[in-house]
Short mmCIF file of C-alpha atoms (C1' of nucleotides) in Angstrom, two decimals:
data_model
loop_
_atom_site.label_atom_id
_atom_site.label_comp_id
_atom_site.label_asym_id
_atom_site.label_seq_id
_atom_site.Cartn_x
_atom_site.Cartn_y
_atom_site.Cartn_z
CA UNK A 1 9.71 -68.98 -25.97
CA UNK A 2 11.68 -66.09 -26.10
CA UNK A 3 11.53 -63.61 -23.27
CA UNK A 4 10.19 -60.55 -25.20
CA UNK A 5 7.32 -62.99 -26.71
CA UNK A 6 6.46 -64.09 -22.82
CA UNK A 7 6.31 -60.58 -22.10
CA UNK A 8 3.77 -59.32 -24.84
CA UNK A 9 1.57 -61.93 -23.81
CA UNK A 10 1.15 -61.40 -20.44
CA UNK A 11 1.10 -57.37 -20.98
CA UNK A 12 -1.78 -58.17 -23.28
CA UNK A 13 -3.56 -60.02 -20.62
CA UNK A 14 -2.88 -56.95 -18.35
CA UNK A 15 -3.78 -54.23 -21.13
CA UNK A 16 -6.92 -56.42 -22.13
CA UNK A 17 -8.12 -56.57 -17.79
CA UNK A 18 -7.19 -52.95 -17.35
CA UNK A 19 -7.86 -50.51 -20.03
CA UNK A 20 -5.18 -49.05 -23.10
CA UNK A 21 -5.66 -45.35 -22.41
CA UNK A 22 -4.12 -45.02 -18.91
CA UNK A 23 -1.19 -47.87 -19.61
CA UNK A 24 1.51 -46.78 -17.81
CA UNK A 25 4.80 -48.82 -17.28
CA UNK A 26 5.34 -49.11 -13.54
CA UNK A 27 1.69 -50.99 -12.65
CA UNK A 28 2.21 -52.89 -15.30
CA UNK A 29 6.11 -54.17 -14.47
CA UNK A 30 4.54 -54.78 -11.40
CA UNK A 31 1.96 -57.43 -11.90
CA UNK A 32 4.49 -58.71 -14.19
CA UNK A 33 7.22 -59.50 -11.57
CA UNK A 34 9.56 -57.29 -13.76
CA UNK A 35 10.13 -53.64 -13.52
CA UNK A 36 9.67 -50.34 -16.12
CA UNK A 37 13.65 -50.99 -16.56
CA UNK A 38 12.62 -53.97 -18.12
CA UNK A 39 10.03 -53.61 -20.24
CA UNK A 40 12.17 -50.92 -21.60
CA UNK A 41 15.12 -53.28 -22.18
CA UNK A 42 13.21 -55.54 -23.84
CA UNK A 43 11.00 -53.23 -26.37
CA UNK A 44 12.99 -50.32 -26.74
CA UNK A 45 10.55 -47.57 -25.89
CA UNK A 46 6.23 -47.71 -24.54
CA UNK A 47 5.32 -46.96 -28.01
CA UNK A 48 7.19 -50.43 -29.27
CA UNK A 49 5.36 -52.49 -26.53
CA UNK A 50 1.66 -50.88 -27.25
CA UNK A 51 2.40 -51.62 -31.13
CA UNK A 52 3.13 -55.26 -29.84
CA UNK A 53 0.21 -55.98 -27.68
CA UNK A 54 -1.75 -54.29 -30.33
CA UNK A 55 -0.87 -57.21 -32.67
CA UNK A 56 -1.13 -59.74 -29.90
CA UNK A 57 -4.65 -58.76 -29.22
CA UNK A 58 -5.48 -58.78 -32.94
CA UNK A 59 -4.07 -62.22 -33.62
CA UNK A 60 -6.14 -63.56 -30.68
CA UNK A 61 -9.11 -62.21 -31.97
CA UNK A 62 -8.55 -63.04 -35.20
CA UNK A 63 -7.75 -67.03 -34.81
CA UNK A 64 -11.34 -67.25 -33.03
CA UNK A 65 -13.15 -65.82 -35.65
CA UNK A 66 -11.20 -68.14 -38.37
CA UNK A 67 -12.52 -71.14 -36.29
CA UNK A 68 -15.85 -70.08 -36.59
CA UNK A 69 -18.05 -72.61 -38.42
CA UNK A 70 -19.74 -71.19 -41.75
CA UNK A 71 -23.59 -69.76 -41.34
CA UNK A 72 -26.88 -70.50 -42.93
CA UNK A 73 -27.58 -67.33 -44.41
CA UNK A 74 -26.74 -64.01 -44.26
CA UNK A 75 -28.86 -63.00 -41.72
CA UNK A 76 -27.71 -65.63 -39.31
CA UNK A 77 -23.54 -64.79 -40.34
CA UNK A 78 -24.58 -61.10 -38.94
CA UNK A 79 -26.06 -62.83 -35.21
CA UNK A 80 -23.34 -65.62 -35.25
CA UNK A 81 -20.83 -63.02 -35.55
CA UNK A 82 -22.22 -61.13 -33.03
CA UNK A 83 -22.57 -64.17 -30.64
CA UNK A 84 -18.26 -64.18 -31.25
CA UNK A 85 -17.75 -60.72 -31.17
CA UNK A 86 -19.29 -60.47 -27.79
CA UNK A 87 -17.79 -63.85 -26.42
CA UNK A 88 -15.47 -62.53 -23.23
CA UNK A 89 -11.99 -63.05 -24.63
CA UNK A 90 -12.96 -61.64 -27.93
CA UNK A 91 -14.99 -58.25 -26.49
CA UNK A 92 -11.93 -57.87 -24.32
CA UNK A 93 -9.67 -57.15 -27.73
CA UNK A 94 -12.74 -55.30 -29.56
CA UNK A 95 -12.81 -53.32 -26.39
CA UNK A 96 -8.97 -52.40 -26.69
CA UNK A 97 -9.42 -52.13 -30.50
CA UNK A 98 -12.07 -49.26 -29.75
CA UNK A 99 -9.46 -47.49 -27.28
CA UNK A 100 -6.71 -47.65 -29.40
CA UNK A 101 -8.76 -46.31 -32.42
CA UNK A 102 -9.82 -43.38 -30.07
CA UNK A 103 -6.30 -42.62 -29.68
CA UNK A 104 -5.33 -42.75 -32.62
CA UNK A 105 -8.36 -40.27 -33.82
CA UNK A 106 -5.96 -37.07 -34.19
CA UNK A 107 -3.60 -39.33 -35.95
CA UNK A 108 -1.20 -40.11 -32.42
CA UNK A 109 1.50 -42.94 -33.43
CA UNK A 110 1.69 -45.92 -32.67
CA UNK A 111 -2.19 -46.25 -32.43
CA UNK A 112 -2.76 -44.70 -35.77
CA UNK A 113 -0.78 -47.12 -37.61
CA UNK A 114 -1.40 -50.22 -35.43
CA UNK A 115 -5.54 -49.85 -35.72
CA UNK A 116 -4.91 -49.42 -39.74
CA UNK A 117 -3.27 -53.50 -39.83
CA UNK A 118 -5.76 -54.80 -37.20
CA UNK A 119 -8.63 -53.07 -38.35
CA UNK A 120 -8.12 -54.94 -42.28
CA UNK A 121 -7.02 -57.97 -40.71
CA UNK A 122 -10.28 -58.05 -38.74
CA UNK A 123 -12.29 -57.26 -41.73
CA UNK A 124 -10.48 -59.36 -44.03
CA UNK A 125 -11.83 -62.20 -41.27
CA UNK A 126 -15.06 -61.09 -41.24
CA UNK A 127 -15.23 -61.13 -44.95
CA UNK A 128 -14.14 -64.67 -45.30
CA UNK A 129 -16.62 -65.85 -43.05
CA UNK A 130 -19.07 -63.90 -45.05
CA UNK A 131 -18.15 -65.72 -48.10
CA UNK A 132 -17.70 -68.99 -46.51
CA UNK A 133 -21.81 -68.81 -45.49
CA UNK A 134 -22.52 -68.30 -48.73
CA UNK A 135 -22.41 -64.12 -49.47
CA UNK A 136 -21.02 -63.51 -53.13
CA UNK A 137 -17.08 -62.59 -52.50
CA UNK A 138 -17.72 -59.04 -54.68
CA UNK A 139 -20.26 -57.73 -51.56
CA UNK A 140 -18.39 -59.65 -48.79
CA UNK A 141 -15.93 -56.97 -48.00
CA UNK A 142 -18.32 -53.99 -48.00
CA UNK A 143 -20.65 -55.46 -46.00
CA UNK A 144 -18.04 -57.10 -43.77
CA UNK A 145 -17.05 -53.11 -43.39
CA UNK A 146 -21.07 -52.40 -42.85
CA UNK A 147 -21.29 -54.86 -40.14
CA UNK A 148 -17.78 -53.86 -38.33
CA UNK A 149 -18.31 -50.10 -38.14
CA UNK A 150 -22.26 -51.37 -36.93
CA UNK A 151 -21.39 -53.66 -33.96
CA UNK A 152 -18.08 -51.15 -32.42
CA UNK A 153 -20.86 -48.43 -32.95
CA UNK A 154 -22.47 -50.83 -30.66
CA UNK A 155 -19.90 -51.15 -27.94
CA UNK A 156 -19.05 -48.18 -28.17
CA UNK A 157 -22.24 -46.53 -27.25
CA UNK A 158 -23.66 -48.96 -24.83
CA UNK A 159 -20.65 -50.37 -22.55
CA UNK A 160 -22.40 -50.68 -19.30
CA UNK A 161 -25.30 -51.84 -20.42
CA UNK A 162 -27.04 -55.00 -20.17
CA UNK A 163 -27.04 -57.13 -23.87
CA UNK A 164 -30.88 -56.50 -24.60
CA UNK A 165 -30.96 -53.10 -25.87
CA UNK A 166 -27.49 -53.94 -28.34
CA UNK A 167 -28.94 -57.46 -29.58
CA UNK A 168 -31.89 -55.46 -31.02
CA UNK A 169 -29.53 -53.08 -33.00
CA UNK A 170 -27.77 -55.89 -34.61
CA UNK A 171 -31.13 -58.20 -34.62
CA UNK A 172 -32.28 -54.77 -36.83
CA UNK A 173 -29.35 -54.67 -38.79
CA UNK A 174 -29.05 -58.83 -39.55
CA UNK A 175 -33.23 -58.15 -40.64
CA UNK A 176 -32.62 -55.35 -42.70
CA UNK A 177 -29.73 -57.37 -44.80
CA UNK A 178 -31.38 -60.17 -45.16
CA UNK A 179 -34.21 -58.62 -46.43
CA UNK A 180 -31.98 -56.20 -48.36
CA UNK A 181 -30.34 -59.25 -50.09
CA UNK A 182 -33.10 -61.34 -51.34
CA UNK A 183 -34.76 -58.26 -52.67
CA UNK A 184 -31.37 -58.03 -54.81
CA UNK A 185 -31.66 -61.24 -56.23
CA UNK B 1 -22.38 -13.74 -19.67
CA UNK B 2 -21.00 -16.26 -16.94
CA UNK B 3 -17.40 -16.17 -16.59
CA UNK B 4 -17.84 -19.84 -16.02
CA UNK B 5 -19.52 -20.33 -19.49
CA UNK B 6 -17.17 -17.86 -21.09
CA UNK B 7 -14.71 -20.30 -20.01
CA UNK B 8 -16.74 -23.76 -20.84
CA UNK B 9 -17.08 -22.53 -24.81
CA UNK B 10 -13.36 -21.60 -24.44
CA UNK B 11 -12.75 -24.91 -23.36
CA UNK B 12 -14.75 -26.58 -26.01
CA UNK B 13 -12.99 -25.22 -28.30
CA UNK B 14 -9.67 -26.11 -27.18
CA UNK B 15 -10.97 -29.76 -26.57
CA UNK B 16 -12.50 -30.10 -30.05
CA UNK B 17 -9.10 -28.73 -31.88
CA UNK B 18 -6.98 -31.23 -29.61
CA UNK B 19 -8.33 -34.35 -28.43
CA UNK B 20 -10.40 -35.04 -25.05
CA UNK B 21 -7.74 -38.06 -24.14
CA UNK B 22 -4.98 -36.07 -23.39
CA UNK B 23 -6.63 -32.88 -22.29
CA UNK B 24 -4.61 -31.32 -19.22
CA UNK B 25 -5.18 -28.07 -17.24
CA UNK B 26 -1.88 -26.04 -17.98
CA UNK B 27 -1.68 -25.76 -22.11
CA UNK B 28 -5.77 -25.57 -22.07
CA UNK B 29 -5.48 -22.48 -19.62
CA UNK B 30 -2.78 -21.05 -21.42
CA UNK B 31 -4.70 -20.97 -24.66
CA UNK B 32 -7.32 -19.50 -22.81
CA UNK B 33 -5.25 -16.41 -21.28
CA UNK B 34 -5.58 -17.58 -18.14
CA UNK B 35 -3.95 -20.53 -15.41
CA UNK B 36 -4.80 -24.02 -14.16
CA UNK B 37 -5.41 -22.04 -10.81
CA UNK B 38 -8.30 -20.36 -12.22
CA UNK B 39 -9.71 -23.29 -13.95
CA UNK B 40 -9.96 -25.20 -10.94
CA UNK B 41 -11.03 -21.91 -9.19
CA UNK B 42 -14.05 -21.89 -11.57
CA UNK B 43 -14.79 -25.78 -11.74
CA UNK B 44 -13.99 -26.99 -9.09
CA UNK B 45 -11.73 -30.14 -10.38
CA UNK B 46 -11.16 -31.23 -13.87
CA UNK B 47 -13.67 -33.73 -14.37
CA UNK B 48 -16.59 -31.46 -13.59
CA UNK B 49 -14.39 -29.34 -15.81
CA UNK B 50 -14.64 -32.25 -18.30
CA UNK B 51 -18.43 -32.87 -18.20
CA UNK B 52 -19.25 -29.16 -19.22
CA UNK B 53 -17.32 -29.45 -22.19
CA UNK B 54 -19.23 -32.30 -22.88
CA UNK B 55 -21.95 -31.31 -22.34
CA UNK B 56 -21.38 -27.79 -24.03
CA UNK B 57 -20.07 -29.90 -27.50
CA UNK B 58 -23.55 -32.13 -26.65
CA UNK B 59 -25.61 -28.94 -27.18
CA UNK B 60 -23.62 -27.66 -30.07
CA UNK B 61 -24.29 -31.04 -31.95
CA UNK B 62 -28.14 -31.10 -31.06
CA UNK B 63 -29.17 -27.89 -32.39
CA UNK B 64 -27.48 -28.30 -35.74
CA UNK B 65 -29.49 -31.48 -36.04
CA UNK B 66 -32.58 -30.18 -35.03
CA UNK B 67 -32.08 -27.28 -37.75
CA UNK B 68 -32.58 -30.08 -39.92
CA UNK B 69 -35.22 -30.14 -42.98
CA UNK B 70 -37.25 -32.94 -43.41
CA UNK B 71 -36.06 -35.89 -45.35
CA UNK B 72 -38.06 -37.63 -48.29
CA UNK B 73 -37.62 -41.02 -47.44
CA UNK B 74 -35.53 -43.25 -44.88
CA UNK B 75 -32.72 -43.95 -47.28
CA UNK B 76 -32.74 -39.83 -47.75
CA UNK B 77 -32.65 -39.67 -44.04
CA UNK B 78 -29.56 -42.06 -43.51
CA UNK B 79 -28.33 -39.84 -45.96
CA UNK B 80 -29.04 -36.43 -44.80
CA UNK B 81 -28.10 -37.63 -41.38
CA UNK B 82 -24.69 -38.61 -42.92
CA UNK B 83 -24.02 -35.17 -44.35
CA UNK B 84 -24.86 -33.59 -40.85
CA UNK B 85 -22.77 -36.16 -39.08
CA UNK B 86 -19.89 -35.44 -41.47
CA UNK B 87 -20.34 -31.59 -41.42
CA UNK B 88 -16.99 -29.97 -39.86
CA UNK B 89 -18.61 -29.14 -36.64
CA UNK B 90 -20.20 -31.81 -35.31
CA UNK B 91 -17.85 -34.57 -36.65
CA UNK B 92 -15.87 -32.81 -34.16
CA UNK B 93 -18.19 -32.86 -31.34
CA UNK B 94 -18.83 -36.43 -32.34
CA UNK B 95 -15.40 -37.40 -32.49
CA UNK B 96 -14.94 -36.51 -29.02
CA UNK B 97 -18.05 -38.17 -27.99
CA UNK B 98 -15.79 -41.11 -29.14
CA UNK B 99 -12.88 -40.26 -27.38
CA UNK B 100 -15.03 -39.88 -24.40
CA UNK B 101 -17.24 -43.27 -24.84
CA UNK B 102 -13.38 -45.04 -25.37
CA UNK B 103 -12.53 -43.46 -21.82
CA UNK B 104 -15.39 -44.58 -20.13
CA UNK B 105 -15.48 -47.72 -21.73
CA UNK B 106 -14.18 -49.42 -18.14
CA UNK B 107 -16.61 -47.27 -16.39
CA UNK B 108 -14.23 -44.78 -15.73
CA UNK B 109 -16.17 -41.28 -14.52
CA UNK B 110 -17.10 -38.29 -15.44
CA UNK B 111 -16.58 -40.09 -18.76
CA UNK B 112 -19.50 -42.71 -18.40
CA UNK B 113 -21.79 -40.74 -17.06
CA UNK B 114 -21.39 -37.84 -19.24
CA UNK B 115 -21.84 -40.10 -22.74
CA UNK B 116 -24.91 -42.19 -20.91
CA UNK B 117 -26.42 -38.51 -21.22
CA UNK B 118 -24.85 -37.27 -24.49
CA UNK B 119 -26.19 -40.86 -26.08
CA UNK B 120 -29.48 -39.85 -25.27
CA UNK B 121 -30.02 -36.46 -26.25
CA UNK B 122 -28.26 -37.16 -29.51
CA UNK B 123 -30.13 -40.36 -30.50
CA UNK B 124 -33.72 -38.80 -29.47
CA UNK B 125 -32.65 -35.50 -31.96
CA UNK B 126 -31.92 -38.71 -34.51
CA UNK B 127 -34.95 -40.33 -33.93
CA UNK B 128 -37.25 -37.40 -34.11
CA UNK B 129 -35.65 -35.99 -38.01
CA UNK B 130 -36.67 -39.55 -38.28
CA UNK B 131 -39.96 -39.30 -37.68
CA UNK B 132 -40.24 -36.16 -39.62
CA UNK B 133 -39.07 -38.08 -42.62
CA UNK B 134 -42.42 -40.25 -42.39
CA UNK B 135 -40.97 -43.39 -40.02
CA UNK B 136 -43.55 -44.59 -37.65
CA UNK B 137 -42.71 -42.93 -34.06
CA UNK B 138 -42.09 -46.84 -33.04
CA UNK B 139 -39.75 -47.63 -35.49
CA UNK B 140 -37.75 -44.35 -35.10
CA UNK B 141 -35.68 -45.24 -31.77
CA UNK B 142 -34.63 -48.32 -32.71
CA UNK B 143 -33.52 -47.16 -36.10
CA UNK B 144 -31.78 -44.25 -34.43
CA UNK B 145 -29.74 -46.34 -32.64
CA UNK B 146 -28.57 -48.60 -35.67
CA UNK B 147 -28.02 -45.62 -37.40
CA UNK B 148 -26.03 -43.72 -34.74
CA UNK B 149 -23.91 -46.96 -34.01
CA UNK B 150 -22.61 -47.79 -37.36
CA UNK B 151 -22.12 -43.67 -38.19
CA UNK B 152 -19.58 -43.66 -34.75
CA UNK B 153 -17.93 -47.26 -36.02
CA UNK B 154 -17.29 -45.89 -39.30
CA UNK B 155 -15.90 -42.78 -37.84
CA UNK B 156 -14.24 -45.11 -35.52
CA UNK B 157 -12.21 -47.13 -38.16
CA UNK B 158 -11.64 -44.57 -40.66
CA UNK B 159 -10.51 -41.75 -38.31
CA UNK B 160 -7.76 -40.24 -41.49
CA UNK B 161 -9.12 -41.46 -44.81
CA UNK B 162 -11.06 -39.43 -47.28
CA UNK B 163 -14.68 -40.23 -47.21
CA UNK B 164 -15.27 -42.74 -49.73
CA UNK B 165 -14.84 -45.98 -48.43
CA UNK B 166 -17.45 -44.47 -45.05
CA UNK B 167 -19.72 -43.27 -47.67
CA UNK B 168 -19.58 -46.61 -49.07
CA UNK B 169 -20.75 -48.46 -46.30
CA UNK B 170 -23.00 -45.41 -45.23
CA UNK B 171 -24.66 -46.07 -48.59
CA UNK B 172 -25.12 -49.65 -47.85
CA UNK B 173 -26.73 -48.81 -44.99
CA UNK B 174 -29.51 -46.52 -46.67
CA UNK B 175 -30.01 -49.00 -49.14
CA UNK B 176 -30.15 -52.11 -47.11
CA UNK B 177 -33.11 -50.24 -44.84
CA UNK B 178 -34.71 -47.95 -47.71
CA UNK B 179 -35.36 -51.90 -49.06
CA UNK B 180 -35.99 -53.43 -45.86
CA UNK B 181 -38.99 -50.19 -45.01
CA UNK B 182 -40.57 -50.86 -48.33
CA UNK B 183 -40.45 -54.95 -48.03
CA UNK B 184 -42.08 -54.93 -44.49
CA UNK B 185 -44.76 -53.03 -45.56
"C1'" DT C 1 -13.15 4.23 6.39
"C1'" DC C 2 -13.36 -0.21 7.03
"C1'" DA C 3 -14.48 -4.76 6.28
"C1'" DC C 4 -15.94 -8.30 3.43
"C1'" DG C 5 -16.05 -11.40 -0.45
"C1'" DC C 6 -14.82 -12.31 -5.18
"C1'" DA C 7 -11.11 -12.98 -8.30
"C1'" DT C 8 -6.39 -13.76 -9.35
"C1'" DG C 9 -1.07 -14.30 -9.31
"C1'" DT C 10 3.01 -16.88 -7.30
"C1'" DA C 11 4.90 -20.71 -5.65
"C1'" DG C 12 4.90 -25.20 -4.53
"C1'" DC C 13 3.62 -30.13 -3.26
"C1'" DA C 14 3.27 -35.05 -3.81
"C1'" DA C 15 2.76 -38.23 -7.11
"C1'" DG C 16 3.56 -40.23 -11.41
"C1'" DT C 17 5.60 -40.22 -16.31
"C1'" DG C 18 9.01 -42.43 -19.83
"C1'" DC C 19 13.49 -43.22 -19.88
"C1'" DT C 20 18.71 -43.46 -18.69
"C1'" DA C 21 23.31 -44.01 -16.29
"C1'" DC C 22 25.87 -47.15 -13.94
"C1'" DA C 23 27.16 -51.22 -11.94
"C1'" DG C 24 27.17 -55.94 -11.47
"C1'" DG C 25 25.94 -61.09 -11.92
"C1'" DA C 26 25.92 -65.05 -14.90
"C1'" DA C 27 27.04 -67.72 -18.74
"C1'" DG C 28 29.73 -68.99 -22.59
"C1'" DC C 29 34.09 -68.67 -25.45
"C1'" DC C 30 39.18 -68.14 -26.03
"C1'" DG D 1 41.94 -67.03 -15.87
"C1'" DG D 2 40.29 -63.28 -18.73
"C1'" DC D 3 36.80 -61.31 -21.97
"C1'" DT D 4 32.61 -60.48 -23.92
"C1'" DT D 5 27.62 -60.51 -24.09
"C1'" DC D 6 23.18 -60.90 -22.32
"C1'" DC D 7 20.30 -59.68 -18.60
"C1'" DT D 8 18.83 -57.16 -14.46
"C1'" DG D 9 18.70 -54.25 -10.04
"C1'" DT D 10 19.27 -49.45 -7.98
"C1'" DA D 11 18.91 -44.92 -8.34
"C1'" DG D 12 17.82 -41.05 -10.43
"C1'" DC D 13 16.67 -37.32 -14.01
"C1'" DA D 14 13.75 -34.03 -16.08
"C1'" DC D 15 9.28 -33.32 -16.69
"C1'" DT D 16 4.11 -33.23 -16.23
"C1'" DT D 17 0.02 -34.06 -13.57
"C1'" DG D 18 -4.11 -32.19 -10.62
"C1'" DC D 19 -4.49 -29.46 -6.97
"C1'" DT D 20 -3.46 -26.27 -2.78
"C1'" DA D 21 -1.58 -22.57 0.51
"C1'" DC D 22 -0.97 -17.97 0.81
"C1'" DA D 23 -1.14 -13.39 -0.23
"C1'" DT D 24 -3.01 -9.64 -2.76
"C1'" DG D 25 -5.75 -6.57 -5.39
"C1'" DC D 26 -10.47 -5.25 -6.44
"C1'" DG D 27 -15.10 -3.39 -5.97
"C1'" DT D 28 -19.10 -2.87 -2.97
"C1'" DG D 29 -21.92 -2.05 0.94
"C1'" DA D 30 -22.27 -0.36 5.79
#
DNA sequence: TCACGCATGTAGCAAGTGCTACAGGAAGCC
DNA sequence: GGCTTCCTGTAGCACTTGCTACATGCGTGA
């Protein structure tokens, strides 16, 4: 595996464990065993490594929600992906997708750019899944877009917080499509 | 008027126009006439410098939401709601409430504190143009909060693009509820 | 008049930022 | 052996950060 590779991976783990918006290049040489000097050498500049584990954390997040087995209706696709968007590894990169979208609010590169190519990679996911339990392909990608903006609404609001009070939004939101849908029919 | 409030709406301002994330003392206080000497002078540190800001934008972003008329229906509501949200003003306010739920997202303070409190204020004010809209005062919270949650996700993952893809899914929204109101009934 | 407290300007500190200049070790090729 | 190319350590630069020490003007009350 070559050494710039290595490197993204375990600066992912460390950007995933400690937070995007105070990165900084010396803590994290550190816990690599490498130094600032390095990660320079090997990226080119801060922004070049953020764009990177930006993609690493998007891939990772995006191969567990390919594995995901297909759901009986559309109701249940909203819970089970809910039950995989707040599985640990997978909250980890939804957190960092939230922080990186934050920073990237007044347009600041490389955030802007990288949360465009996660965010419809993550959505282009979600709407497969959609599809795959059963939702007609025209309405998968607007309501995979529905359901996205929904649960980081979620996260974002209530980050501290104990599960209970989040599981009702999305209970409310997987009722009120389900409902929504077979009154369509 | 307060010196130290002259100051806090300065600051808003400031914040509102550049970002919370990267706020520092020196360009803020030289916008404002004045020196990072005198801001800490006046606050004391930056993070209770921070948390009146917030809590100033907090206030700004209530009482153009209570000014709110009634709304026909729920899907009118999610609508209305929408139009407020969007409304130059308060998207600002809301999207630093954004930056500063991404910044407390690992707990980080005054950050988490100050959004626990903004969240609240800002979903009751949702929940009770609810309830003037004709939704039962036990329905109205928990709406408030689906509501509120996909409105800062869509902000969240559309941060640059013109609004029709948000309204889109904002739509969705109304409909999907307008239809789920009038099938539990 | 004098003293006191509020407000403010000047200068600076210690720490941390991304990044660079320079030198050298190690490995492969001629 | 010499030469080049990849990699890495040391040291440092120029700058920004929040915050502080110190002195000074100001108005007010005794």
């Amino acid at each position: 595996m070559n050494k710039r590779d290595e490197l993204t991976e375990a600066a992912t783990d460390y950007a995933l464990a400690h937070g995007l918006i105070g990165l900084s290049l010396r803590p994290l040489a550190a816990e690599l065993g490498t130094s600032d000097r390095m990660l320079i050498y090997h990226f080119g500049s801060k922004d070049e490594l953020v764009a990177a584990v930006l993609e690493a954390s998007n891939d990772r997040s995006k191969a567990v929600i390919h594995a995901m087995q297909p759901s009986a209706s559309l109701r249940a696709a909203v819970l089970d992906l809910w039950a995989t968007y707040t599985e640990g590894q997978v909250q980890r990169c939804q957190r960092m997708y939230v922080e990186a979208a934050a920073l990237g609010l007044f347009g600041r590169e490389p955030y802007a750019t990288s949360i465009r190519a996660s965010n419809a990679v993550w959505m282009a996911a979600m709407a497969t899944h959609l599809e795959r339990s059963g939702v007609a392909a025209a309405d998968a990608p607007r309501l995979a877009g529905l359901i996205d903006a929904t649960f980081n609404g979620v996260l974002l609001d209530r980050p501290l917080d104990d599960e209970a009070e989040s599981r009702q939004i999305v209970e409310d939101l997987a009722t009120a499509l389900g409902r929504s849908q077979r009154g369509s029919e």
